[in-house]
Amino acid sequence: MKLLVAVKRVIDYNVKPRVKMDGSGVDLANVKMSMNPFDEIAVEEAIRLKEKGAATEIVAVSIGPAKAQETLRTALAMGADRAILVQTEEEVEPLAVAKILKGIVDEEQPGLVILGKQAIDDDSNQTGQMLAALLGWPQGTFASKVEVAGSDVTVTREVDGGLETVKLNGPAIVTTDLRLNEPRYASLPNIMKAKSKPLATKSPGDFGVDVAPRLETLKVLEPPKRQAGVKVGSVDELVAKLKALGVAK
Amino acid sequence: MKTLVLVEHEGGAIKDATLATVTAASQLGDVDLLVAGSGIGSVADAAAKIAGAGTVHVADGAHLEHQLAEDVAPIIVALMGDHDAFLASATTTGKNVAPRVAALLDVMQISDILSVEGEDTFTRPIYAGNAIATVRSKDAKKVITVRGTAFDKASREGGSGSVSEADAGASSGKSSFVGAEVSKSERPELTSAKVIVSGGRALGSSEQFHALIDPLADKLGAGVGASRAAVDAGYAPNDYQVGQTGKIVAPEVYLAIGISGAIQHLAGMKDSKTIIAINKDEEAPIFQVADVGLVGDLFKIVPELTEKL
Ligand SMILES: Cc1cc2nc3c(=O)[nH]c(=O)nc-3n(C[C@H](O)[C@H](O)[C@H](O)COP(=O)(O)OP(=O)(O)OC[C@H]3O[C@@H](n4cnc5c(N)ncnc54)[C@H](O)[C@@H]3O)c2cc1C
Ligand SMILES: Nc1ncnc2c1ncn2[C@@H]1O[C@H](COP(=O)(O)O)[C@@H](O)[C@H]1O
């Protein structure tokens, strides 16, 4: 089966985001950008499925600015076969991303689409579920284990009370959680090879999708800062603090 | 405005997270509830007693036992014909189903709201809580998930809702429940615990994690949490993880033991009332948010602390 993987270019997870003084957003000028960590896990899972013989081709897709090409090249260097960039300089909300991905799914007919559970910039945690709804497909969200047998996909999900396993009759949507796998680093030869892998560029209009935002951001502020507290010098002082807080007798 | 809240329940009990979601919904308008499941008459009765409950829609069917998103979303969509907003808790259950509802209604979901600023305006955290965005929804209907720690819990008593049967639909036939590994614990649930003791990578092994963290938690009547590093290393199960992508907690007292304080961890606990950190590195970022810090070796400090409590 063919696999589709959605990868988003986001602020690198090691960078501490800074809110702009004018409250208009987070300052991304000269900030290191990387592939969303959950999407690296998605790419890795796709590659492992291909290595196991459960998949034949991996197509990586990104919706974003021209620079998102770099993110797609990373996916290609890891092991994806080809890439599609749906280029737009606008910020595209999860609903519109899901609609564009649906357009690509209609064209490519994959048996499985793997997305991250959450983009670490908007922290929406929506796109995969929305895509599943638009396609009328089943979903296995927050996956920590994925098994493919024919068109069936069995997914172990990380849920608040522990783990849950569901069986999906493919085609299906999977969103990744952190413990699904540990993504590989692309080797230098593979980075070189990725440069000649096919990367097609499209626009949201090609899929008839209007990317006008439904949510208007009125302002973006820093959260209230916590004051650093005091250091105590001994366990006895700590016990006294706990008593004062009323949590110890 | 008429709102519909998804009631989360397990083993016949309504989750605390739902009570916070009811409070958020009541700031928007009248609150109807949906209880979906199998053999859930008593849950529906309990839901009707929640303060402020209007109509309790009950979708009861064998195929709803595990409340799969594929089967629950269409039930909600049908009820949204005469509701203006749908609210679910930002739990793994709510996060699984709400976006499916949003897409079917063609609206953009507002995830993880912290406050209701007006009937179409909300605040929500972005970038692991390093920024708080105020957003206004232009959609006619709203689909919202609610951060439980940001709203008071509605009372479980005092309501007089009326129970009404809803069309439970049929199984989508596309997904089925295979099994669950539910962590059993006598300790308070993380999202509602008053005190939490969390351990990090420094604990070094599952044995040491349990040998040090558990007795301290027992002394304090606390829930037990963990950093991602501790969970990844297998010291603690996945549902212990606190952080941007784990659980969001806000207890009275949060003890971070051998946790460095990465932004992704802070995202899940920095709204705790009092934060106490034990770490051997006095430069550890956790001390920037801790109200009380003790610098030293946790393998000495924790046993002594447990003993002295
Ligand atoms: C996409 C993404 C999402 C993430 N989500 C989460 C999340 O939800 N939750 C989360 O926690 N993390 C999350 N992380 C991981 C996060 O970035 C950190 O890697 C993680 O929190 C580190 O865990 P730690 O503090 O236990 O380990 P470390 O950073 O290794 O810190 C260990 C600490 O223990 C101290 N120490 C060592 N030995 C001792 C001793 N004997 N006595 C006392 N102190 C000692 C050290 O000084 C150090 O500060 C995420 C990362 C990514 C990329
Ligand atoms: N602009 C985008 N391009 C490609 N994939 C995306 C984009 N936005 C979101 N996704 C995918 O959807 C997942 C969840 O994102 P979100 O719903 O925004 O938290 C991400 O991990 C990606 O896999």
Coordinates of N, CA, C and O in Angstrom, one line a residue, chain A residues 11 13-17 19 26 28 38 93-95 99 117-118 120-126 129-130 132-134 136-139 141-142 154 157-169 177-179 213-223 226-236 238-239 241-243 245 247-249, chain B residues 68-70 91-92 95-96 99-100 102-104 106-111 121 124 126-139 173-183 195 220 228 231-232 238-239 241 244-245 247 253 263-264 270-276 278 282 287-295 301 304-305 308-309:
Chain A
I11 N 8.7 25.9 14.6 CA 9.8 26.3 15.5 C 10.5 25.1 16.1 O 9.9 24.1 16.4
Y13 N 12.0 22.5 18.5 CA 11.5 22.3 19.9 C 12.4 22.7 21.0 O 12.0 22.9 22.1
N14 N 13.7 23.0 20.6 CA 14.7 23.4 21.6 C 14.7 24.9 21.8 O 15.3 25.4 22.8
V15 N 14.0 25.6 21.0 CA 14.0 27.1 21.0 C 12.9 27.6 22.0 O 11.7 27.1 21.9
K16 N 13.2 28.5 22.8 CA 12.1 29.1 23.7 C 11.4 30.2 22.9 O 12.0 31.2 22.5
P17 N 10.1 30.0 22.6 CA 9.4 31.0 21.8 C 9.3 32.3 22.5 O 9.1 32.4 23.7
V19 N 7.4 36.0 22.6 CA 6.2 36.7 22.2 C 6.6 38.1 21.7 O 7.4 38.8 22.4
V26 N 4.1 35.3 17.8 CA 5.4 34.8 18.3 C 6.5 35.2 17.3 O 6.2 35.1 16.1
L28 N 9.2 34.8 14.9 CA 9.9 33.7 14.2 C 11.0 34.1 13.3 O 11.6 33.3 12.6
F38 N 6.6 15.3 16.2 CA 5.6 14.2 16.0 C 5.6 13.7 14.5 O 5.3 12.6 14.2
E93 N -4.9 27.0 8.8 CA -5.5 26.4 10.0 C -5.7 24.9 9.7 O -5.9 24.5 8.6
P94 N -5.7 24.1 10.8 CA -5.9 22.7 10.7 C -7.1 22.3 9.8 O -7.0 21.3 9.0
L95 N -8.2 23.0 9.8 CA -9.4 22.6 9.0 C -9.0 22.7 7.5 O -9.3 21.8 6.7
K99 N -8.5 19.8 4.6 CA -9.2 19.8 3.3 C -8.2 19.6 2.2 O -8.4 18.9 1.2
K117 N 0.4 13.8 16.2 CA -0.8 14.1 17.0 C -1.0 15.6 17.2 O -2.1 16.0 17.4
Q118 N 0.1 16.3 17.1 CA 0.0 17.7 17.5 C 1.1 18.5 16.9 O 2.3 18.0 16.8
I120 N 3.7 21.5 17.4 CA 4.1 22.1 18.6 C 4.0 23.6 18.6 O 4.4 24.3 19.5
D121 N 3.5 24.2 17.5 CA 3.3 25.6 17.5 C 1.9 26.0 17.8 O 1.6 26.7 18.8
D122 N 0.9 25.5 17.1 CA -0.5 25.8 17.4 C -1.0 24.9 18.5 O -2.1 25.2 19.1
D123 N -0.4 23.8 18.8 CA -0.8 22.8 19.8 C -2.3 22.5 19.6 O -3.1 22.3 20.5
S124 N -2.8 22.4 18.3 CA -4.2 22.2 18.1 C -4.6 20.7 18.3 O -5.7 20.5 18.9
N125 N -3.9 19.8 17.9 CA -4.2 18.4 18.0 C -5.6 18.1 17.3 O -6.6 17.7 17.9
Q126 N -5.7 18.5 16.0 CA -7.0 18.3 15.3 C -6.9 17.7 13.9 O -7.8 17.1 13.4
Q129 N -7.7 14.0 12.9 CA -9.1 13.6 13.2 C -10.0 14.3 12.2 O -11.0 13.7 11.7
M130 N -9.7 15.5 11.8 CA -10.5 16.3 10.8 C -10.4 15.6 9.5 O -11.4 15.4 8.8
A132 N -9.7 12.5 8.9 CA -10.5 11.2 9.0 C -12.0 11.5 8.8 O -12.6 10.8 8.0
A133 N -12.5 12.5 9.4 CA -13.9 12.8 9.3 C -14.3 13.2 7.8 O -15.3 12.8 7.3
L134 N -13.4 14.1 7.2 CA -13.7 14.5 5.8 C -13.7 13.3 4.9 O -14.5 13.3 3.9
G136 N -14.3 10.2 5.8 CA -15.2 9.1 6.3 C -14.4 7.9 6.7 O -14.8 6.7 6.6
W137 N -13.1 8.1 7.1 CA -12.2 7.0 7.4 C -12.1 6.8 8.9 O -12.3 7.8 9.7
P138 N -11.7 5.6 9.4 CA -11.5 5.4 10.8 C -10.1 6.0 11.2 O -9.3 6.3 10.4
Q139 N -10.0 6.3 12.5 CA -8.8 7.0 13.0 C -8.2 6.2 14.2 O -8.9 5.7 15.1
T141 N -5.7 7.6 16.9 CA -5.0 8.7 17.3 C -4.0 8.4 18.5 O -4.3 7.4 19.2
F142 N -3.0 9.2 18.6 CA -2.0 9.1 19.7 C -1.4 7.7 19.8 O -1.3 7.0 20.8
T154 N -3.9 -2.1 13.1 CA -4.2 -2.2 14.5 C -3.3 -1.2 15.2 O -2.1 -1.1 15.0
R157 N -3.2 2.9 21.4 CA -3.3 4.4 21.6 C -2.9 4.7 23.0 O -3.3 4.0 24.0
E158 N -2.2 5.8 23.2 CA -1.9 6.3 24.6 C -3.1 7.2 25.0 O -3.4 8.2 24.4
V159 N -3.8 6.7 26.0 CA -5.0 7.4 26.5 C -4.8 7.8 28.0 O -3.9 7.3 28.6
D160 N -5.7 8.6 28.5 CA -5.4 9.1 29.8 C -5.4 8.0 30.9 O -4.7 8.2 31.9
G161 N -6.1 7.0 30.7 CA -6.1 5.9 31.7 C -5.1 4.8 31.4 O -5.0 3.8 32.2
G162 N -4.3 4.9 30.4 CA -3.4 3.8 30.1 C -3.2 3.6 28.6 O -2.9 4.6 27.9
L163 N -3.5 2.4 28.1 CA -3.4 2.1 26.6 C -4.7 1.5 26.2 O -5.4 0.8 26.9
E164 N -5.0 1.8 24.9 CA -6.2 1.2 24.3 C -5.8 0.7 22.9 O -5.1 1.4 22.2
T165 N -6.3 -0.4 22.5 CA -6.0 -0.9 21.2 C -7.3 -1.0 20.3 O -8.3 -1.4 20.8
V166 N -7.2 -0.4 19.1 CA -8.4 -0.5 18.2 C -7.9 -1.1 16.9 O -6.8 -1.0 16.5
K167 N -8.9 -1.6 16.2 CA -8.6 -2.2 14.8 C -9.4 -1.3 13.8 O -10.6 -1.1 14.0
L168 N -8.7 -0.9 12.8 CA -9.3 0.0 11.8 C -9.3 -0.8 10.5 O -8.3 -1.4 10.1
N169 N -10.5 -0.7 9.8 CA -10.5 -1.3 8.5 C -10.1 -0.2 7.5 O -10.8 0.8 7.3
D177 N 2.1 9.3 18.6 CA 2.5 9.8 19.9 C 4.0 9.6 20.1 O 4.7 9.0 19.2
L178 N 4.6 10.2 21.2 CA 6.0 10.2 21.3 C 6.7 8.9 21.3 O 7.8 8.7 20.9
R179 N 6.0 7.9 21.9 CA 6.7 6.6 22.1 C 6.5 5.6 21.0 O 6.8 4.4 21.1
P213 N -8.7 32.3 7.3 CA -8.8 31.8 8.6 C -10.2 31.9 9.2 O -10.9 32.9 8.9
R214 N -10.6 30.9 10.0 CA -11.9 31.0 10.7 C -11.8 31.5 12.1 O -12.7 32.0 12.7
L215 N -10.5 31.5 12.6 CA -10.2 32.0 13.9 C -9.4 33.2 13.7 O -8.3 33.2 13.0
E216 N -9.8 34.3 14.3 CA -9.1 35.6 14.2 C -8.3 35.7 15.5 O -8.9 35.6 16.6
T217 N -7.0 35.9 15.3 CA -6.2 36.0 16.5 C -6.2 37.5 16.9 O -5.7 38.4 16.2
L218 N -6.8 37.8 18.1 CA -6.9 39.2 18.5 C -5.6 39.7 19.1 O -5.1 40.8 18.9
K219 N -5.0 38.8 20.0 CA -3.7 39.2 20.5 C -3.0 37.9 21.1 O -3.6 36.9 21.3
V220 N -1.7 38.1 21.2 CA -0.9 37.0 21.7 C 0.0 37.6 22.8 O 0.7 38.5 22.6
L221 N -0.2 37.1 24.0 CA 0.5 37.6 25.2 C 1.4 36.6 25.9 O 1.1 35.4 25.7
E222 N 2.3 37.0 26.6 CA 3.1 36.1 27.5 C 2.2 35.7 28.6 O 1.5 36.4 29.2
P223 N 2.4 34.4 29.0 CA 1.6 34.0 30.2 C 2.2 34.7 31.5 O 3.3 35.2 31.4
R226 N 6.0 33.3 36.6 CA 6.1 32.8 38.0 C 7.3 33.5 38.6 O 8.4 33.6 38.0
Q227 N 7.2 33.9 39.9 CA 8.4 34.4 40.6 C 9.2 33.2 41.0 O 8.7 32.3 41.5
A228 N 10.5 33.4 40.8 CA 11.4 32.3 41.4 C 11.2 32.4 42.9 O 11.1 33.5 43.5
G229 N 11.2 31.3 43.6 CA 11.0 31.3 45.0 C 12.3 31.3 45.8 O 13.3 31.9 45.5
V230 N 12.2 30.5 46.9 CA 13.3 30.5 47.8 C 14.0 29.1 47.8 O 13.3 28.1 47.4
K231 N 15.3 29.1 48.1 CA 15.9 27.8 48.2 C 16.0 27.5 49.7 O 16.3 28.4 50.5
V232 N 15.7 26.3 50.1 CA 15.9 25.9 51.5 C 17.2 25.0 51.6 O 17.6 24.5 50.6
G233 N 17.7 25.0 52.8 CA 19.0 24.4 52.9 C 19.0 23.0 53.4 O 20.1 22.3 53.4
S234 N 17.9 22.5 53.9 CA 17.9 21.2 54.5 C 16.5 20.5 54.3 O 15.5 21.2 54.1
V235 N 16.5 19.2 54.5 CA 15.2 18.5 54.5 C 14.3 19.0 55.6 O 13.1 19.1 55.4
D236 N 14.8 19.3 56.8 CA 14.0 19.8 57.8 C 13.2 21.0 57.5 O 12.0 21.2 57.7
L238 N 12.4 21.8 54.4 CA 11.5 21.4 53.4 C 10.2 20.9 54.1 O 9.1 21.2 53.8
V239 N 10.5 20.0 55.2 CA 9.4 19.5 55.9 C 8.5 20.6 56.5 O 7.3 20.6 56.5
K241 N 8.2 23.6 55.4 CA 7.4 24.2 54.3 C 6.2 23.4 54.0 O 5.1 24.0 53.8
L242 N 6.4 22.1 53.9 CA 5.2 21.2 53.6 C 4.1 21.3 54.6 O 3.0 21.3 54.4
K243 N 4.6 21.4 55.9 CA 3.6 21.6 57.0 C 2.9 22.9 56.9 O 1.7 22.9 57.0
L245 N 2.3 24.5 54.3 CA 1.3 24.4 53.1 C 0.1 23.5 53.5 O -0.8 23.4 52.7
V247 N 0.1 20.3 53.7 CA 0.0 19.0 53.0 C 0.7 17.9 53.8 O 0.7 16.7 53.5
A248 N 1.4 18.3 54.9 CA 2.0 17.3 55.8 C 1.6 17.5 57.2 O 1.4 18.7 57.6
K249 N 1.5 16.5 57.9 CA 1.1 16.6 59.3 C 2.3 16.9 60.2 O 3.4 16.6 59.9
Chain B
L68 N -16.2 4.8 20.5 CA -15.3 5.1 19.4 C -15.7 6.4 18.7 O -16.9 6.7 18.5
A69 N -14.7 7.2 18.3 CA -15.0 8.5 17.7 C -15.8 8.4 16.5 O -16.7 9.2 16.2
E70 N -15.6 7.3 15.7 CA -16.3 7.1 14.4 C -17.8 7.0 14.7 O -18.6 7.4 13.8
T91 N -9.3 16.1 27.1 CA -8.7 14.8 27.5 C -8.4 14.0 26.3 O -8.8 14.4 25.2
T92 N -7.9 12.8 26.4 CA -7.6 12.0 25.2 C -9.0 11.7 24.5 O -9.1 11.5 23.3
K95 N -10.2 15.0 22.8 CA -9.4 15.4 21.7 C -9.5 14.4 20.5 O -9.3 14.8 19.4
N96 N -10.0 13.2 20.8 CA -10.2 12.2 19.8 C -11.5 12.6 19.0 O -11.5 12.5 17.8
P99 N -12.5 17.1 17.1 CA -12.1 17.6 15.8 C -12.9 16.9 14.7 O -13.1 17.5 13.6
R100 N -13.3 15.7 15.0 CA -14.1 14.9 14.0 C -15.5 15.6 13.8 O -16.0 15.8 12.7
A102 N -16.0 18.8 14.5 CA -15.8 20.1 13.9 C -15.7 20.0 12.4 O -16.3 20.8 11.6
A103 N -14.9 19.0 11.9 CA -14.8 18.9 10.4 C -16.1 18.5 9.8 O -16.4 19.1 8.7
L104 N -16.9 17.7 10.4 CA -18.2 17.4 9.9 C -19.2 18.6 9.8 O -20.0 18.7 9.0
D106 N -17.9 21.6 9.4 CA -17.2 22.6 8.7 C -16.9 23.8 9.6 O -17.0 24.9 9.2
V107 N -16.4 23.6 10.8 CA -16.0 24.7 11.7 C -14.5 24.4 12.2 O -14.1 23.2 12.3
M108 N -13.8 25.4 12.5 CA -12.5 25.3 13.0 C -12.6 25.2 14.6 O -13.2 26.1 15.2
Q109 N -12.1 24.1 15.1 CA -12.2 23.9 16.5 C -11.3 24.8 17.3 O -10.2 25.2 16.8
I110 N -11.7 25.2 18.5 CA -10.9 26.1 19.4 C -10.4 25.1 20.5 O -11.2 24.7 21.3
S111 N -9.1 24.8 20.4 CA -8.6 23.7 21.3 C -8.2 24.3 22.6 O -7.5 25.3 22.7
T121 N -15.3 34.5 21.7 CA -13.9 34.9 22.0 C -13.3 34.1 23.2 O -14.0 34.0 24.2
R124 N -6.4 30.7 24.6 CA -5.9 29.3 24.5 C -4.4 29.4 24.5 O -3.8 30.3 23.9
I126 N -0.7 28.5 23.2 CA 0.1 28.0 22.0 C 1.5 27.9 22.4 O 2.0 28.4 23.4
Y127 N 2.3 27.2 21.5 CA 3.8 27.1 21.8 C 4.0 26.6 23.2 O 4.7 27.2 24.0
A128 N 3.4 25.4 23.5 CA 3.6 24.8 24.8 C 3.4 25.8 26.0 O 4.0 25.7 27.0
G129 N 2.4 26.6 25.8 CA 2.0 27.5 26.9 C 2.9 28.7 27.0 O 2.8 29.5 28.0
N130 N 3.9 28.9 26.1 CA 4.8 30.0 26.2 C 4.1 31.3 25.7 O 4.7 32.4 25.8
A131 N 2.9 31.1 25.1 CA 2.2 32.3 24.7 C 0.7 31.9 24.8 O 0.3 30.8 24.7
I132 N -0.1 33.0 25.1 CA -1.5 32.8 25.3 C -2.2 33.6 24.2 O -2.0 34.9 24.2
A133 N -3.0 33.0 23.3 CA -3.6 33.7 22.2 C -5.1 33.9 22.6 O -5.7 33.1 23.2
T134 N -5.5 35.1 22.3 CA -7.0 35.4 22.3 C -7.5 35.3 20.9 O -7.0 36.0 20.0
V135 N -8.5 34.4 20.7 CA -9.0 34.2 19.4 C -10.5 34.4 19.3 O -11.2 34.1 20.3
R136 N -10.9 34.9 18.2 CA -12.4 35.0 17.9 C -12.8 34.1 16.8 O -12.2 34.1 15.7
S137 N -13.8 33.3 17.1 CA -14.3 32.4 16.1 C -15.3 33.1 15.2 O -16.2 33.7 15.6
K138 N -15.1 32.9 13.8 CA -16.0 33.4 12.9 C -17.1 32.4 12.5 O -17.9 32.7 11.6
D139 N -16.9 31.2 13.0 CA -17.9 30.1 12.6 C -19.2 30.3 13.3 O -19.3 30.8 14.4
G173 N -18.7 0.3 11.4 CA -18.2 -0.9 10.8 C -16.7 -0.7 10.4 O -16.1 -1.6 9.9
K174 N -16.2 0.5 10.7 CA -14.8 0.8 10.2 C -13.8 0.7 11.3 O -12.6 0.6 11.0
S175 N -14.2 0.7 12.5 CA -13.2 0.5 13.6 C -13.9 -0.3 14.7 O -15.1 -0.3 14.9
S176 N -13.0 -1.0 15.4 CA -13.5 -1.8 16.5 C -12.5 -1.8 17.7 O -11.3 -1.6 17.5
F177 N -13.0 -2.0 18.9 CA -12.2 -2.0 20.1 C -11.6 -3.4 20.2 O -12.3 -4.4 20.1
V178 N -10.3 -3.4 20.5 CA -9.6 -4.7 20.6 C -9.4 -5.0 22.1 O -9.6 -6.1 22.6
G179 N -8.9 -4.0 22.8 CA -8.6 -4.2 24.2 C -8.0 -3.0 24.9 O -7.7 -2.0 24.2
A180 N -7.8 -3.0 26.2 CA -7.3 -1.9 26.9 C -6.4 -2.4 28.0 O -6.6 -3.5 28.6
E181 N -5.3 -1.6 28.3 CA -4.5 -1.9 29.5 C -4.7 -0.7 30.4 O -4.1 0.4 30.2
V182 N -5.6 -0.8 31.3 CA -5.9 0.3 32.2 C -5.0 0.3 33.4 O -4.8 -0.8 34.1
S183 N -4.3 1.4 33.6 CA -3.4 1.4 34.8 C -4.3 1.5 36.0 O -5.2 2.3 36.1
V195 N -2.1 17.0 45.6 CA -0.6 17.0 45.7 C -0.1 16.0 44.6 O -0.7 14.9 44.4
L220 N 2.1 11.7 51.5 CA 1.5 13.0 51.2 C 0.1 12.8 50.6 O -0.6 13.7 50.3
R228 N 8.7 13.1 30.6 CA 8.7 12.3 29.5 C 9.9 11.3 29.5 O 9.9 10.2 29.1
V231 N 9.3 8.4 31.5 CA 8.3 7.5 30.9 C 9.0 6.7 29.7 O 8.9 5.5 29.6
D232 N 9.7 7.5 28.9 CA 10.4 6.8 27.8 C 11.4 5.8 28.2 O 11.5 4.7 27.6
N238 N 2.9 5.4 30.6 CA 2.7 6.6 29.8 C 1.7 7.5 30.4 O 1.8 8.7 30.2
D239 N 0.7 7.0 31.1 CA -0.4 7.9 31.6 C 0.1 8.7 32.8 O -0.6 9.5 33.3
Q241 N 2.7 10.7 32.4 CA 3.5 11.9 31.8 C 2.8 13.2 32.0 O 1.6 13.4 31.6
Q244 N 3.4 19.2 27.9 CA 2.8 19.8 26.7 C 2.0 18.7 26.0 O 0.9 18.9 25.5
T245 N 2.5 17.5 26.0 CA 1.9 16.4 25.3 C 1.5 15.3 26.2 O 1.1 14.2 25.8
K247 N -0.2 15.0 30.5 CA -1.3 15.6 31.2 C -1.0 17.0 31.7 O 0.1 17.3 32.0
V253 N 0.1 21.5 45.4 CA 1.5 21.3 45.6 C 2.0 20.3 44.5 O 1.5 19.2 44.4
I263 N 10.9 23.1 28.7 CA 9.6 23.9 28.5 C 8.4 22.9 28.3 O 7.3 23.3 28.7
Q264 N 8.7 21.8 27.7 CA 7.6 20.9 27.5 C 7.0 20.3 28.8 O 5.8 20.0 28.9
K270 N 3.0 24.3 35.2 CA 3.4 25.6 35.8 C 2.3 26.3 36.4 O 2.5 27.4 37.0
D271 N 1.1 25.9 36.2 CA -0.1 26.5 36.9 C -0.4 25.9 38.3 O -1.4 26.2 38.9
S272 N 0.5 25.0 38.7 CA 0.4 24.5 40.1 C 0.5 25.6 41.1 O 1.2 26.6 40.9
K273 N -0.2 25.5 42.2 CA -0.2 26.6 43.2 C 1.2 26.8 43.8 O 1.8 27.9 43.8
T274 N 1.8 25.7 44.3 CA 3.1 25.7 44.8 C 4.0 24.7 44.2 O 3.5 23.5 44.1
I275 N 5.1 25.1 43.7 CA 6.0 24.1 43.0 C 7.3 23.9 43.9 O 7.9 24.9 44.4
I276 N 7.6 22.7 44.2 CA 8.7 22.3 45.0 C 9.7 21.5 44.1 O 9.2 20.6 43.5
I278 N 13.4 19.4 43.7 CA 14.6 18.8 44.3 C 15.5 18.4 43.1 O 15.1 17.6 42.3
E282 N 22.0 23.3 40.7 CA 21.3 24.5 41.1 C 21.0 25.4 40.0 O 20.2 26.4 40.1
F287 N 14.2 25.4 38.8 CA 14.3 26.4 39.9 C 13.7 27.8 39.6 O 13.4 28.6 40.4
Q288 N 13.7 28.1 38.2 CA 13.1 29.4 37.8 C 11.6 29.5 38.1 O 11.0 30.5 38.1
V289 N 10.9 28.3 38.2 CA 9.5 28.4 38.4 C 9.2 27.8 39.8 O 8.0 27.9 40.3
A290 N 10.2 27.3 40.5 CA 9.9 26.6 41.8 C 9.7 27.7 42.9 O 10.4 28.7 43.0
D291 N 8.7 27.5 43.8 CA 8.5 28.3 44.9 C 9.5 27.9 46.0 O 10.0 28.8 46.8
V292 N 9.8 26.7 46.1 CA 10.7 26.1 47.1 C 11.7 25.2 46.4 O 11.2 24.3 45.7
G293 N 12.9 25.4 46.6 CA 13.9 24.6 45.9 C 14.9 24.0 47.0 O 15.2 24.6 47.9
L294 N 15.3 22.7 46.7 CA 16.3 22.1 47.6 C 17.3 21.5 46.6 O 17.0 20.6 45.8
V295 N 18.6 22.0 46.7 CA 19.6 21.6 45.9 C 20.3 20.4 46.5 O 20.8 20.5 47.7
I301 N 18.1 12.9 49.7 CA 17.0 13.7 50.2 C 15.7 13.0 50.3 O 15.0 13.2 51.3
E304 N 15.1 10.6 53.3 CA 15.1 11.4 54.5 C 13.8 12.1 54.7 O 13.2 12.2 55.7
L305 N 13.3 12.7 53.6 CA 12.1 13.5 53.6 C 10.9 12.6 53.9 O 10.1 12.9 54.8
K308 N 10.9 11.7 57.5 CA 10.6 12.8 58.5 C 9.1 13.2 58.4 O 8.7 14.0 59.2
L309 N 8.4 12.8 57.4 CA 7.0 13.3 57.2 C 6.1 12.4 58.1 O 6.2 11.2 58.2

